[in-house]
Amino acid sequence: MDLEVSPALTIPTSELSWRFSRSSGPGGQHVNTSDSRVELSWNVADSAALSDDQRLILVTRLGRRLIAGVITVTASERRSQLRNREIALAKLSDLVLEGLAPEAASRRATKPTRSSKRRHRVAKEQRAATKQQRKRPFAE
């Protein structure tokens, strides 16, 4: 079963490698006997599913998560290995989608408007008046 990240990108099963180990999560004594923790690895650098541009973008953006061009996600949230496999596939898919998403436009700094300055000043005056009313009356 290939991993469909987006309509334009599908990662073949042959490029995914799985490792299983004992989980420290929920499950009681069952945890000590079954390999329910899942590690899913995908070699971004050597993947045939990516174009050169996509590979460059992923390597640049996910550089901290890559070890020798391989990205690894783990899942041990559930007691079942099957559920953890599904979670790991979803995590990898989300990570790749996030890495390939176009960058958001940078924010252009603007000055406050005249009316917002006036509202701010009026609010400050109201707060000051409220605090003045809280004082003890002047004793003559």
N, CA, C and O atoms as a GROMACS GRO file, in nm:
protein
  560
    1MET      N    1   0.085  -0.117   0.000
    1MET     CA    2   0.000   0.000   0.000
    1MET      C    3   0.090   0.125   0.000
    1MET      O    4   0.161   0.150   0.097
    2ASP      N    5   0.086   0.201  -0.108
    2ASP     CA    6   0.166   0.321  -0.120
    2ASP      C    7   0.108   0.432  -0.033
    2ASP      O    8  -0.012   0.435  -0.007
    3LEU      N    9   0.195   0.523   0.010
    3LEU     CA   10   0.154   0.636   0.094
    3LEU      C   11   0.126   0.756   0.004
    3LEU      O   12   0.218   0.812  -0.056
    4GLU      N   13  -0.001   0.795  -0.005
    4GLU     CA   14  -0.038   0.910  -0.087
    4GLU      C   15  -0.031   1.035   0.000
    4GLU      O   16  -0.116   1.057   0.086
    5VAL      N   17   0.070   1.116  -0.024
    5VAL     CA   18   0.091   1.239   0.052
    5VAL      C   19   0.001   1.348  -0.003
    5VAL      O   20  -0.064   1.420   0.074
    6SER      N   21  -0.004   1.361  -0.134
    6SER     CA   22  -0.091   1.456  -0.202
    6SER      C   23  -0.124   1.394  -0.338
    6SER      O   24  -0.064   1.294  -0.376
    7PRO      N   25  -0.218   1.454  -0.411
    7PRO     CA   26  -0.247   1.397  -0.544
    7PRO      C   27  -0.125   1.396  -0.636
    7PRO      O   28  -0.118   1.314  -0.728
    8ALA      N   29  -0.031   1.485  -0.612
    8ALA     CA   30   0.088   1.491  -0.698
    8ALA      C   31   0.204   1.407  -0.647
    8ALA      O   32   0.300   1.383  -0.721
    9LEU      N   33   0.198   1.360  -0.522
    9LEU     CA   34   0.310   1.286  -0.463
    9LEU      C   35   0.262   1.161  -0.392
    9LEU      O   36   0.180   1.166  -0.301
   10THR      N   37   0.315   1.048  -0.436
   10THR     CA   38   0.286   0.920  -0.372
   10THR      C   39   0.419   0.850  -0.346
   10THR      O   40   0.501   0.833  -0.436
   11ILE      N   41   0.439   0.809  -0.220
   11ILE     CA   42   0.562   0.741  -0.183
   11ILE      C   43   0.539   0.590  -0.194
   11ILE      O   44   0.451   0.537  -0.127
   12PRO      N   45   0.617   0.521  -0.278
   12PRO     CA   46   0.599   0.376  -0.291
   12PRO      C   47   0.637   0.303  -0.162
   12PRO      O   48   0.727   0.346  -0.090
   13THR      N   49   0.570   0.194  -0.136
   13THR     CA   50   0.596   0.113  -0.017
   13THR      C   51   0.741   0.063  -0.014
   13THR      O   52   0.799   0.046   0.092
   14SER      N   53   0.797   0.039  -0.132
   14SER     CA   54   0.933  -0.014  -0.137
   14SER      C   55   1.036   0.084  -0.081
   14SER      O   56   1.145   0.042  -0.041
   15GLU      N   57   1.004   0.214  -0.075
   15GLU     CA   58   1.098   0.313  -0.022
   15GLU      C   59   1.084   0.332   0.129
   15GLU      O   60   1.167   0.398   0.192
   16LEU      N   61   0.980   0.275   0.188
   16LEU     CA   62   0.958   0.289   0.332
   16LEU      C   63   1.019   0.170   0.405
   16LEU      O   64   1.007   0.056   0.360
   17SER      N   65   1.085   0.197   0.517
   17SER     CA   66   1.138   0.086   0.597
   17SER      C   67   1.081   0.095   0.738
   17SER      O   68   1.071   0.203   0.796
   18TRP      N   69   1.044  -0.020   0.791
   18TRP     CA   70   0.978  -0.029   0.922
   18TRP      C   71   1.070  -0.097   1.021
   18TRP      O   72   1.146  -0.187   0.987
   19ARG      N   73   1.062  -0.051   1.147
   19ARG     CA   74   1.127  -0.119   1.260
   19ARG      C   75   1.026  -0.125   1.373
   19ARG      O   76   0.948  -0.032   1.393
   20PHE      N   77   1.029  -0.233   1.445
   20PHE     CA   78   0.935  -0.251   1.556
   20PHE      C   79   1.012  -0.283   1.682
   20PHE      O   80   1.113  -0.353   1.679
   21SER      N   81   0.964  -0.229   1.794
   21SER     CA   82   1.028  -0.255   1.922
   21SER      C   83   0.923  -0.249   2.032
   21SER      O   84   0.807  -0.215   2.007
   22ARG      N   85   0.965  -0.282   2.152
   22ARG     CA   86   0.872  -0.280   2.264
   22ARG      C   87   0.844  -0.136   2.305
   22ARG      O   88   0.934  -0.053   2.312
   23SER      N   89   0.718  -0.111   2.331
   23SER     CA   90   0.675   0.024   2.364
   23SER      C   91   0.667   0.042   2.514
   23SER      O   92   0.645  -0.054   2.588
   24SER      N   93   0.684   0.165   2.558
   24SER     CA   94   0.670   0.193   2.701
   24SER      C   95   0.535   0.258   2.730
   24SER      O   96   0.513   0.307   2.841
   25GLY      N   97   0.447   0.259   2.633
   25GLY     CA   98   0.319   0.327   2.648
   25GLY      C   99   0.215   0.242   2.718
   25GLY      O  100   0.250   0.150   2.793
   26PRO      N  101   0.087   0.271   2.695
   26PRO     CA  102  -0.021   0.200   2.762
   26PRO      C  103  -0.028   0.054   2.718
   26PRO      O  104   0.013   0.019   2.607
   27GLY      N  105  -0.079  -0.030   2.806
   27GLY     CA  106  -0.097  -0.170   2.769
   27GLY      C  107  -0.069  -0.267   2.881
   27GLY      O  108  -0.093  -0.387   2.864
   28GLY      N  109  -0.020  -0.220   2.994
   28GLY     CA  110   0.002  -0.310   3.108
   28GLY      C  111   0.106  -0.415   3.076
   28GLY      O  112   0.209  -0.386   3.015
   29GLN      N  113   0.079  -0.539   3.119
   29GLN     CA  114   0.175  -0.647   3.097
   29GLN      C  115   0.188  -0.682   2.950
   29GLN      O  116   0.289  -0.740   2.907
   30HIS      N  117   0.087  -0.647   2.872
   30HIS     CA  118   0.089  -0.673   2.728
   30HIS      C  119   0.209  -0.604   2.662
   30HIS      O  120   0.264  -0.655   2.565
   31VAL      N  121   0.248  -0.488   2.715
   31VAL     CA  122   0.358  -0.410   2.660
   31VAL      C  123   0.488  -0.489   2.663
   31VAL      O  124   0.571  -0.477   2.572
   32ASN      N  125   0.508  -0.570   2.765
   32ASN     CA  126   0.632  -0.643   2.782
   32ASN      C  127   0.649  -0.758   2.684
   32ASN      O  128   0.758  -0.813   2.671
   33THR      N  129   0.542  -0.795   2.614
   33THR     CA  130   0.549  -0.913   2.529
   33THR      C  131   0.533  -0.883   2.381
   33THR      O  132   0.560  -0.971   2.298
   34SER      N  133   0.490  -0.762   2.344
   34SER     CA  134   0.465  -0.736   2.202
   34SER      C  135   0.546  -0.616   2.154
   34SER      O  136   0.576  -0.524   2.231
   35ASP      N  137   0.580  -0.620   2.026
   35ASP     CA  138   0.655  -0.511   1.965
   35ASP      C  139   0.555  -0.413   1.902
   35ASP      O  140   0.530  -0.420   1.782
   36SER      N  141   0.500  -0.324   1.983
   36SER     CA  142   0.396  -0.234   1.931
   36SER      C  143   0.450  -0.097   1.891
   36SER      O  144   0.380  -0.023   1.823
   37ARG      N  145   0.571  -0.062   1.930
   37ARG     CA  146   0.629   0.067   1.892
   37ARG      C  147   0.677   0.057   1.747
   37ARG      O  148   0.738  -0.042   1.708
   38VAL      N  149   0.649   0.161   1.670
   38VAL     CA  150   0.679   0.158   1.527
   38VAL      C  151   0.772   0.273   1.491
   38VAL      O  152   0.752   0.387   1.534
   39GLU      N  153   0.875   0.243   1.412
   39GLU     CA  154   0.962   0.345   1.354
   39GLU      C  155   0.952   0.332   1.203
   39GLU      O  156   0.977   0.226   1.145
   40LEU      N  157   0.914   0.442   1.140
   40LEU     CA  158   0.901   0.445   0.994
   40LEU      C  159   1.008   0.538   0.939
   40LEU      O  160   1.017   0.654   0.980
   41SER      N  161   1.090   0.487   0.847
   41SER     CA  162   1.198   0.566   0.788
   41SER      C  163   1.179   0.577   0.638
   41SER      O  164   1.132   0.484   0.572
   42TRP      N  165   1.217   0.694   0.585
   42TRP     CA  166   1.209   0.718   0.441
   42TRP      C  167   1.332   0.798   0.399
   42TRP      O  168   1.362   0.902   0.457
   43ASN      N  169   1.401   0.748   0.299
   43ASN     CA  170   1.522   0.813   0.250
   43ASN      C  171   1.483   0.922   0.150
   43ASN      O  172   1.452   0.893   0.035
   44VAL      N  173   1.485   1.046   0.196
   44VAL     CA  174   1.447   1.160   0.112
   44VAL      C  175   1.551   1.181   0.003
   44VAL      O  176   1.516   1.211  -0.112
   45ALA      N  177   1.677   1.167   0.036
   45ALA     CA  178   1.785   1.197  -0.058
   45ALA      C  179   1.785   1.104  -0.179
   45ALA      O  180   1.820   1.147  -0.289
   46ASP      N  181   1.747   0.977  -0.161
   46ASP     CA  182   1.752   0.880  -0.271
   46ASP      C  183   1.614   0.843  -0.327
   46ASP      O  184   1.603   0.748  -0.403
   47SER      N  185   1.510   0.916  -0.290
   47SER     CA  186   1.375   0.880  -0.330
   47SER      C  187   1.351   0.908  -0.478
   47SER      O  188   1.384   1.015  -0.528
   48ALA      N  189   1.292   0.811  -0.546
   48ALA     CA  190   1.256   0.828  -0.687
   48ALA      C  191   1.121   0.897  -0.700
   48ALA      O  192   1.085   0.941  -0.810
   49ALA      N  193   1.045   0.908  -0.592
   49ALA     CA  194   0.913   0.968  -0.596
   49ALA      C  195   0.920   1.120  -0.602
   49ALA      O  196   0.822   1.185  -0.640
   50LEU      N  197   1.034   1.178  -0.565
   50LEU     CA  198   1.048   1.323  -0.561
   50LEU      C  199   1.118   1.376  -0.685
   50LEU      O  200   1.207   1.312  -0.741
   51SER      N  201   1.077   1.496  -0.726
   51SER     CA  202   1.153   1.565  -0.830
   51SER      C  203   1.273   1.630  -0.763
   51SER      O  204   1.282   1.636  -0.640
   52ASP      N  205   1.366   1.679  -0.844
   52ASP     CA  206   1.485   1.743  -0.787
   52ASP      C  207   1.449   1.867  -0.705
   52ASP      O  208   1.509   1.892  -0.601
   53ASP      N  209   1.350   1.944  -0.753
   53ASP     CA  210   1.308   2.063  -0.679
   53ASP      C  211   1.247   2.026  -0.544
   53ASP      O  212   1.279   2.087  -0.442
   54GLN      N  213   1.158   1.925  -0.545
   54GLN     CA  214   1.096   1.881  -0.420
   54GLN      C  215   1.201   1.829  -0.322
   54GLN      O  216   1.194   1.857  -0.203
   55ARG      N  217   1.297   1.754  -0.373
   55ARG     CA  218   1.402   1.699  -0.286
   55ARG      C  219   1.482   1.811  -0.222
   55ARG      O  220   1.512   1.807  -0.102
   56LEU      N  221   1.517   1.912  -0.301
   56LEU     CA  222   1.592   2.026  -0.249
   56LEU      C  223   1.514   2.100  -0.142
   56LEU      O  224   1.570   2.138  -0.039
   57ILE      N  225   1.385   2.121  -0.166
   57ILE     CA  226   1.300   2.191  -0.068
   57ILE      C  227   1.292   2.110   0.061
   57ILE      O  228   1.308   2.166   0.170
   58LEU      N  229   1.268   1.980   0.050
   58LEU     CA  230   1.255   1.896   0.170
   58LEU      C  231   1.386   1.890   0.248
   58LEU      O  232   1.386   1.900   0.371
   59VAL      N  233   1.496   1.873   0.178
   59VAL     CA  234   1.626   1.864   0.248
   59VAL      C  235   1.656   1.996   0.318
   59VAL      O  236   1.713   1.996   0.427
   60THR      N  237   1.619   2.108   0.256
   60THR     CA  238   1.643   2.238   0.317
   60THR      C  239   1.554   2.260   0.439
   60THR      O  240   1.602   2.299   0.545
   61ARG      N  241   1.425   2.236   0.423
   61ARG     CA  242   1.330   2.266   0.531
   61ARG      C  243   1.333   2.164   0.643
   61ARG      O  244   1.313   2.200   0.759
   62LEU      N  245   1.356   2.038   0.612
   62LEU     CA  246   1.356   1.934   0.715
   62LEU      C  247   1.497   1.894   0.754
   62LEU      O  248   1.517   1.786   0.810
   63GLY      N  249   1.593   1.978   0.727
   63GLY     CA  250   1.734   1.945   0.750
   63GLY      C  251   1.764   1.900   0.891
   63GLY      O  252   1.844   1.809   0.910
   64ARG      N  253   1.701   1.963   0.992
   64ARG     CA  254   1.728   1.925   1.131
   64ARG      C  255   1.673   1.787   1.164
   64ARG      O  256   1.726   1.719   1.252
   65ARG      N  257   1.568   1.744   1.094
   65ARG     CA  258   1.509   1.614   1.123
   65ARG      C  259   1.573   1.501   1.044
   65ARG      O  260   1.551   1.383   1.074
   66LEU      N  261   1.652   1.535   0.944
   66LEU     CA  262   1.714   1.433   0.860
   66LEU      C  263   1.846   1.386   0.918
   66LEU      O  264   1.926   1.466   0.968
   67ILE      N  265   1.869   1.257   0.911
   67ILE     CA  266   1.997   1.198   0.949
   67ILE      C  267   2.045   1.121   0.828
   67ILE      O  268   1.988   1.018   0.791
   68ALA      N  269   2.150   1.170   0.766
   68ALA     CA  270   2.206   1.112   0.643
   68ALA      C  271   2.101   1.102   0.534
   68ALA      O  272   2.098   1.004   0.460
   69GLY      N  273   2.014   1.203   0.524
   69GLY     CA  274   1.912   1.207   0.420
   69GLY      C  275   1.789   1.122   0.449
   69GLY      O  276   1.701   1.111   0.364
   70VAL      N  277   1.782   1.062   0.568
   70VAL     CA  278   1.670   0.975   0.604
   70VAL      C  279   1.587   1.042   0.713
   70VAL      O  280   1.640   1.090   0.813
   71ILE      N  281   1.456   1.044   0.692
   71ILE     CA  282   1.366   1.098   0.793
   71ILE      C  283   1.297   0.982   0.863
   71ILE      O  284   1.252   0.887   0.799
   72THR      N  285   1.289   0.989   0.996
   72THR     CA  286   1.231   0.882   1.076
   72THR      C  287   1.124   0.939   1.167
   72THR      O  288   1.145   1.040   1.234
   73VAL      N  289   1.008   0.873   1.169
   73VAL     CA  290   0.901   0.909   1.263
   73VAL      C  291   0.870   0.785   1.347
   73VAL      O  292   0.879   0.672   1.300
   74THR      N  293   0.832   0.810   1.472
   74THR     CA  294   0.797   0.699   1.561
   74THR      C  295   0.655   0.716   1.610
   74THR      O  296   0.603   0.828   1.618
   75ALA      N  297   0.593   0.604   1.645
   75ALA     CA  298   0.458   0.606   1.700
   75ALA      C  299   0.448   0.495   1.803
   75ALA      O  300   0.475   0.378   1.773
   76SER      N  301   0.408   0.531   1.924
   76SER     CA  302   0.385   0.430   2.028
   76SER      C  303   0.264   0.470   2.112
   76SER      O  304   0.254   0.434   2.230
   77GLU      N  305   0.173   0.545   2.052
   77GLU     CA  306   0.057   0.596   2.126
   77GLU      C  307  -0.045   0.488   2.158
   77GLU      O  308  -0.111   0.494   2.262
   78ARG      N  309  -0.059   0.390   2.071
   78ARG     CA  310  -0.163   0.288   2.087
   78ARG      C  311  -0.103   0.154   2.128
   78ARG      O  312   0.017   0.132   2.117
   79ARG      N  313  -0.190   0.066   2.176
   79ARG     CA  314  -0.146  -0.067   2.217
   79ARG      C  315  -0.122  -0.157   2.097
   79ARG      O  316  -0.044  -0.252   2.105
   80SER      N  317  -0.188  -0.128   1.987
   80SER     CA  318  -0.183  -0.213   1.870
   80SER      C  319  -0.076  -0.167   1.773
   80SER      O  320  -0.062  -0.047   1.747
   81GLN      N  321   0.000  -0.261   1.719
   81GLN     CA  322   0.103  -0.227   1.620
   81GLN      C  323   0.039  -0.173   1.493
   81GLN      O  324   0.094  -0.082   1.430
   82LEU      N  325  -0.074  -0.227   1.456
   82LEU     CA  326  -0.144  -0.182   1.335
   82LEU      C  327  -0.184  -0.035   1.347
   82LEU      O  328  -0.163   0.043   1.254
   83ARG      N  329  -0.241   0.003   1.461
   83ARG     CA  330  -0.280   0.144   1.482
   83ARG      C  331  -0.156   0.234   1.482
   83ARG      O  332  -0.160   0.345   1.428
   84ASN      N  333  -0.047   0.188   1.543
   84ASN     CA  334   0.075   0.267   1.545
   84ASN      C  335   0.134   0.281   1.404
   84ASN      O  336   0.194   0.384   1.373
   85ARG      N  337   0.117   0.180   1.320
   85ARG     CA  338   0.161   0.190   1.181
   85ARG      C  339   0.084   0.300   1.110
   85ARG      O  340   0.141   0.381   1.037
   86GLU      N  341  -0.047   0.300   1.131
   86GLU     CA  342  -0.131   0.403   1.067
   86GLU      C  343  -0.093   0.542   1.116
   86GLU      O  344  -0.088   0.636   1.036
   87ILE      N  345  -0.067   0.556   1.244
   87ILE     CA  346  -0.028   0.685   1.301
   87ILE      C  347   0.106   0.731   1.243
   87ILE      O  348   0.122   0.848   1.210
   88ALA      N  349   0.201   0.638   1.230
   88ALA     CA  350   0.332   0.672   1.175
   88ALA      C  351   0.321   0.716   1.029
   88ALA      O  352   0.387   0.811   0.988
   89LEU      N  353   0.237   0.648   0.951
   89LEU     CA  354   0.215   0.688   0.813
   89LEU      C  355   0.155   0.828   0.805
   89LEU      O  356   0.196   0.910   0.722
   90ALA      N  357   0.059   0.857   0.893
   90ALA     CA  358  -0.004   0.989   0.895
   90ALA      C  359   0.097   1.097   0.935
   90ALA      O  360   0.099   1.206   0.878
   91LYS      N  361   0.182   1.066   1.034
   91LYS     CA  362   0.285   1.162   1.077
   91LYS      C  363   0.381   1.193   0.963
   91LYS      O  364   0.414   1.310   0.940
   92LEU      N  365   0.427   1.090   0.893
   92LEU     CA  366   0.520   1.111   0.782
   92LEU      C  367   0.454   1.193   0.671
   92LEU      O  368   0.515   1.284   0.615
   93SER      N  369   0.329   1.159   0.640
   93SER     CA  370   0.256   1.231   0.537
   93SER      C  371   0.242   1.379   0.573
   93SER      O  372   0.264   1.466   0.489
   94ASP      N  373   0.205   1.408   0.698
   94ASP     CA  374   0.189   1.546   0.742
   94ASP      C  375   0.322   1.621   0.738
   94ASP      O  376   0.327   1.738   0.699
   95LEU      N  377   0.428   1.553   0.777
   95LEU     CA  378   0.560   1.616   0.779
   95LEU      C  379   0.606   1.653   0.638
   95LEU      O  380   0.660   1.761   0.616
   96VAL      N  381   0.584   1.563   0.544
   96VAL     CA  382   0.624   1.589   0.405
   96VAL      C  383   0.537   1.699   0.344
   96VAL      O  384   0.587   1.787   0.274
   97LEU      N  385   0.407   1.693   0.372
   97LEU     CA  386   0.317   1.798   0.322
   97LEU      C  387   0.356   1.935   0.375
   97LEU      O  388   0.359   2.033   0.301
   98GLU      N  389   0.386   1.940   0.503
   98GLU     CA  390   0.428   2.065   0.566
   98GLU      C  391   0.559   2.115   0.506
   98GLU      O  392   0.577   2.235   0.485
   99GLY      N  393   0.650   2.023   0.479
   99GLY     CA  394   0.778   2.061   0.421
   99GLY      C  395   0.767   2.112   0.278
   99GLY      O  396   0.844   2.198   0.236
  100LEU      N  397   0.670   2.059   0.202
  100LEU     CA  398   0.654   2.099   0.062
  100LEU      C  399   0.558   2.215   0.044
  100LEU      O  400   0.547   2.268  -0.066
  101ALA      N  401   0.489   2.257   0.149
  101ALA     CA  402   0.393   2.366   0.139
  101ALA      C  403   0.465   2.495   0.103
  101ALA      O  404   0.577   2.519   0.148
  102PRO      N  405   0.402   2.578   0.021
  102PRO     CA  406   0.466   2.705  -0.015
  102PRO      C  407   0.479   2.795   0.108
  102PRO      O  408   0.396   2.791   0.198
  103GLU      N  409   0.583   2.875   0.108
  103GLU     CA  410   0.605   2.963   0.223
  103GLU      C  411   0.500   3.072   0.226
  103GLU      O  412   0.458   3.122   0.121
  104ALA      N  413   0.459   3.108   0.346
  104ALA     CA  414   0.360   3.214   0.362
  104ALA      C  415   0.425   3.348   0.332
  104ALA      O  416   0.544   3.368   0.354
  105ALA      N  417   0.344   3.440   0.283
  105ALA     CA  418   0.397   3.574   0.253
  105ALA      C  419   0.438   3.641   0.384
  105ALA      O  420   0.369   3.629   0.486
  106SER      N  421   0.550   3.710   0.379
  106SER     CA  422   0.597   3.775   0.501
  106SER      C  423   0.508   3.895   0.534
  106SER      O  424   0.451   3.958   0.445
  107ARG      N  425   0.497   3.924   0.662
  107ARG     CA  426   0.410   4.032   0.708
  107ARG      C  427   0.475   4.166   0.678
  107ARG      O  428   0.595   4.185   0.700
  108ARG      N  429   0.394   4.258   0.629
  108ARG     CA  430   0.441   4.392   0.602
  108ARG      C  431   0.402   4.480   0.720
  108ARG      O  432   0.284   4.494   0.749
  109ALA      N  433   0.499   4.538   0.786
  109ALA     CA  434   0.472   4.620   0.904
  109ALA      C  435   0.397   4.746   0.863
  109ALA      O  436   0.431   4.810   0.764
  110THR      N  437   0.295   4.781   0.942
  110THR     CA  438   0.217   4.902   0.916
  110THR      C  439   0.209   4.984   1.044
  110THR      O  440   0.234   4.934   1.153
  111LYS      N  441   0.174   5.111   1.028
  111LYS     CA  442   0.159   5.198   1.144
  111LYS      C  443   0.014   5.194   1.191
  111LYS      O  444  -0.076   5.165   1.112
  112PRO      N  445  -0.010   5.223   1.320
  112PRO     CA  446  -0.148   5.229   1.366
  112PRO      C  447  -0.222   5.344   1.297
  112PRO      O  448  -0.164   5.448   1.267
  113THR      N  449  -0.351   5.322   1.273
  113THR     CA  450  -0.431   5.427   1.208
  113THR      C  451  -0.463   5.539   1.307
  113THR      O  452  -0.447   5.522   1.428
  114ARG      N  453  -0.507   5.651   1.256
  114ARG     CA  454  -0.541   5.765   1.341
  114ARG      C  455  -0.656   5.729   1.437
  114ARG      O  456  -0.652   5.765   1.555
  115SER      N  457  -0.756   5.658   1.386
  115SER     CA  458  -0.870   5.623   1.471
  115SER      C  459  -0.831   5.522   1.579
  115SER      O  460  -0.882   5.528   1.690
  116SER      N  461  -0.739   5.429   1.547
  116SER     CA  462  -0.698   5.333   1.650
  116SER      C  463  -0.617   5.403   1.759
  116SER      O  464  -0.626   5.366   1.876
  117LYS      N  465  -0.538   5.504   1.720
  117LYS     CA  466  -0.466   5.583   1.821
  117LYS      C  467  -0.564   5.657   1.912
  117LYS      O  468  -0.546   5.662   2.034
  118ARG      N  469  -0.669   5.714   1.850
  118ARG     CA  470  -0.769   5.788   1.927
  118ARG      C  471  -0.842   5.693   2.023
  118ARG      O  472  -0.863   5.727   2.140
  119ARG      N  473  -0.881   5.575   1.976
  119ARG     CA  474  -0.950   5.477   2.063
  119ARG      C  475  -0.859   5.436   2.178
  119ARG      O  476  -0.906   5.421   2.291
  120HIS      N  477  -0.732   5.417   2.151
  120HIS     CA  478  -0.636   5.380   2.255
  120HIS      C  479  -0.626   5.490   2.360
  120HIS      O  480  -0.626   5.463   2.480
  121ARG      N  481  -0.618   5.615   2.314
  121ARG     CA  482  -0.608   5.729   2.406
  121ARG      C  483  -0.734   5.742   2.491
  121ARG      O  484  -0.725   5.767   2.611
  122VAL      N  485  -0.852   5.726   2.430
  122VAL     CA  486  -0.979   5.734   2.503
  122VAL      C  487  -0.987   5.623   2.608
  122VAL      O  488  -1.031   5.646   2.720
  123ALA      N  489  -0.944   5.503   2.572
  123ALA     CA  490  -0.948   5.391   2.666
  123ALA      C  491  -0.855   5.418   2.784
  123ALA      O  492  -0.889   5.387   2.898
  124LYS      N  493  -0.737   5.475   2.756
  124LYS     CA  494  -0.643   5.508   2.865
  124LYS      C  495  -0.704   5.613   2.958
  124LYS      O  496  -0.691   5.603   3.080
  125GLU      N  497  -0.770   5.713   2.901
  125GLU     CA  498  -0.833   5.817   2.983
  125GLU      C  499  -0.943   5.758   3.071
  125GLU      O  500  -0.958   5.797   3.186
  126GLN      N  501  -1.020   5.663   3.015
  126GLN     CA  502  -1.127   5.600   3.094
  126GLN      C  503  -1.067   5.517   3.209
  126GLN      O  504  -1.118   5.521   3.321
  127ARG      N  505  -0.961   5.444   3.181
  127ARG     CA  506  -0.898   5.366   3.288
  127ARG      C  507  -0.843   5.459   3.396
  127ARG      O  508  -0.856   5.430   3.515
  128ALA      N  509  -0.781   5.568   3.356
  128ALA     CA  510  -0.727   5.664   3.452
  128ALA      C  511  -0.838   5.723   3.538
  128ALA      O  512  -0.822   5.738   3.659
  129ALA      N  513  -0.951   5.756   3.475
  129ALA     CA  514  -1.064   5.812   3.551
  129ALA      C  515  -1.118   5.710   3.650
  129ALA      O  516  -1.150   5.745   3.764
  130THR      N  517  -1.128   5.584   3.609
  130THR     CA  518  -1.176   5.478   3.699
  130THR      C  519  -1.084   5.465   3.819
  130THR      O  520  -1.130   5.451   3.932
  131LYS      N  521  -0.954   5.470   3.795
  131LYS     CA  522  -0.859   5.457   3.906
  131LYS      C  523  -0.863   5.579   3.997
  131LYS      O  524  -0.845   5.566   4.118
  132GLN      N  525  -0.887   5.698   3.940
  132GLN     CA  526  -0.900   5.818   4.022
  132GLN      C  527  -1.019   5.808   4.116
  132GLN      O  528  -1.013   5.856   4.230
  133GLN      N  529  -1.127   5.746   4.069
  133GLN     CA  530  -1.248   5.733   4.152
  133GLN      C  531  -1.228   5.633   4.266
  133GLN      O  532  -1.303   5.636   4.363
  134ARG      N  533  -1.132   5.548   4.256
  134ARG     CA  534  -1.108   5.447   4.360
  134ARG      C  535  -1.034   5.508   4.480
  134ARG      O  536  -1.031   5.447   4.587
  135LYS      N  537  -0.974   5.624   4.463
  135LYS     CA  538  -0.898   5.685   4.572
  135LYS      C  539  -0.991   5.732   4.684
  135LYS      O  540  -1.110   5.756   4.663
  136ARG      N  541  -0.933   5.744   4.803
  136ARG     CA  542  -1.008   5.799   4.916
  136ARG      C  543  -1.037   5.946   4.887
  136ARG      O  544  -0.954   6.014   4.826
  137PRO      N  545  -1.152   5.995   4.930
  137PRO     CA  546  -1.179   6.137   4.910
  137PRO      C  547  -1.083   6.222   4.992
  137PRO      O  548  -1.041   6.182   5.101
  138PHE      N  549  -1.050   6.338   4.941
  138PHE     CA  550  -0.957   6.428   5.007
  138PHE      C  551  -1.022   6.482   5.135
  138PHE      O  552  -1.130   6.540   5.129
  139ALA      N  553  -0.957   6.464   5.250
  139ALA     CA  554  -1.012   6.511   5.379
  139ALA      C  555  -0.965   6.652   5.406
  139ALA      O  556  -0.844   6.679   5.404
  140GLU      N  557  -1.061   6.745   5.430
  140GLU     CA  558  -1.024   6.885   5.457
  140GLU      C  559  -1.030   6.917   5.602
  140GLU      O  560  -1.002   7.031   5.642
   0.00000   0.00000   0.00000
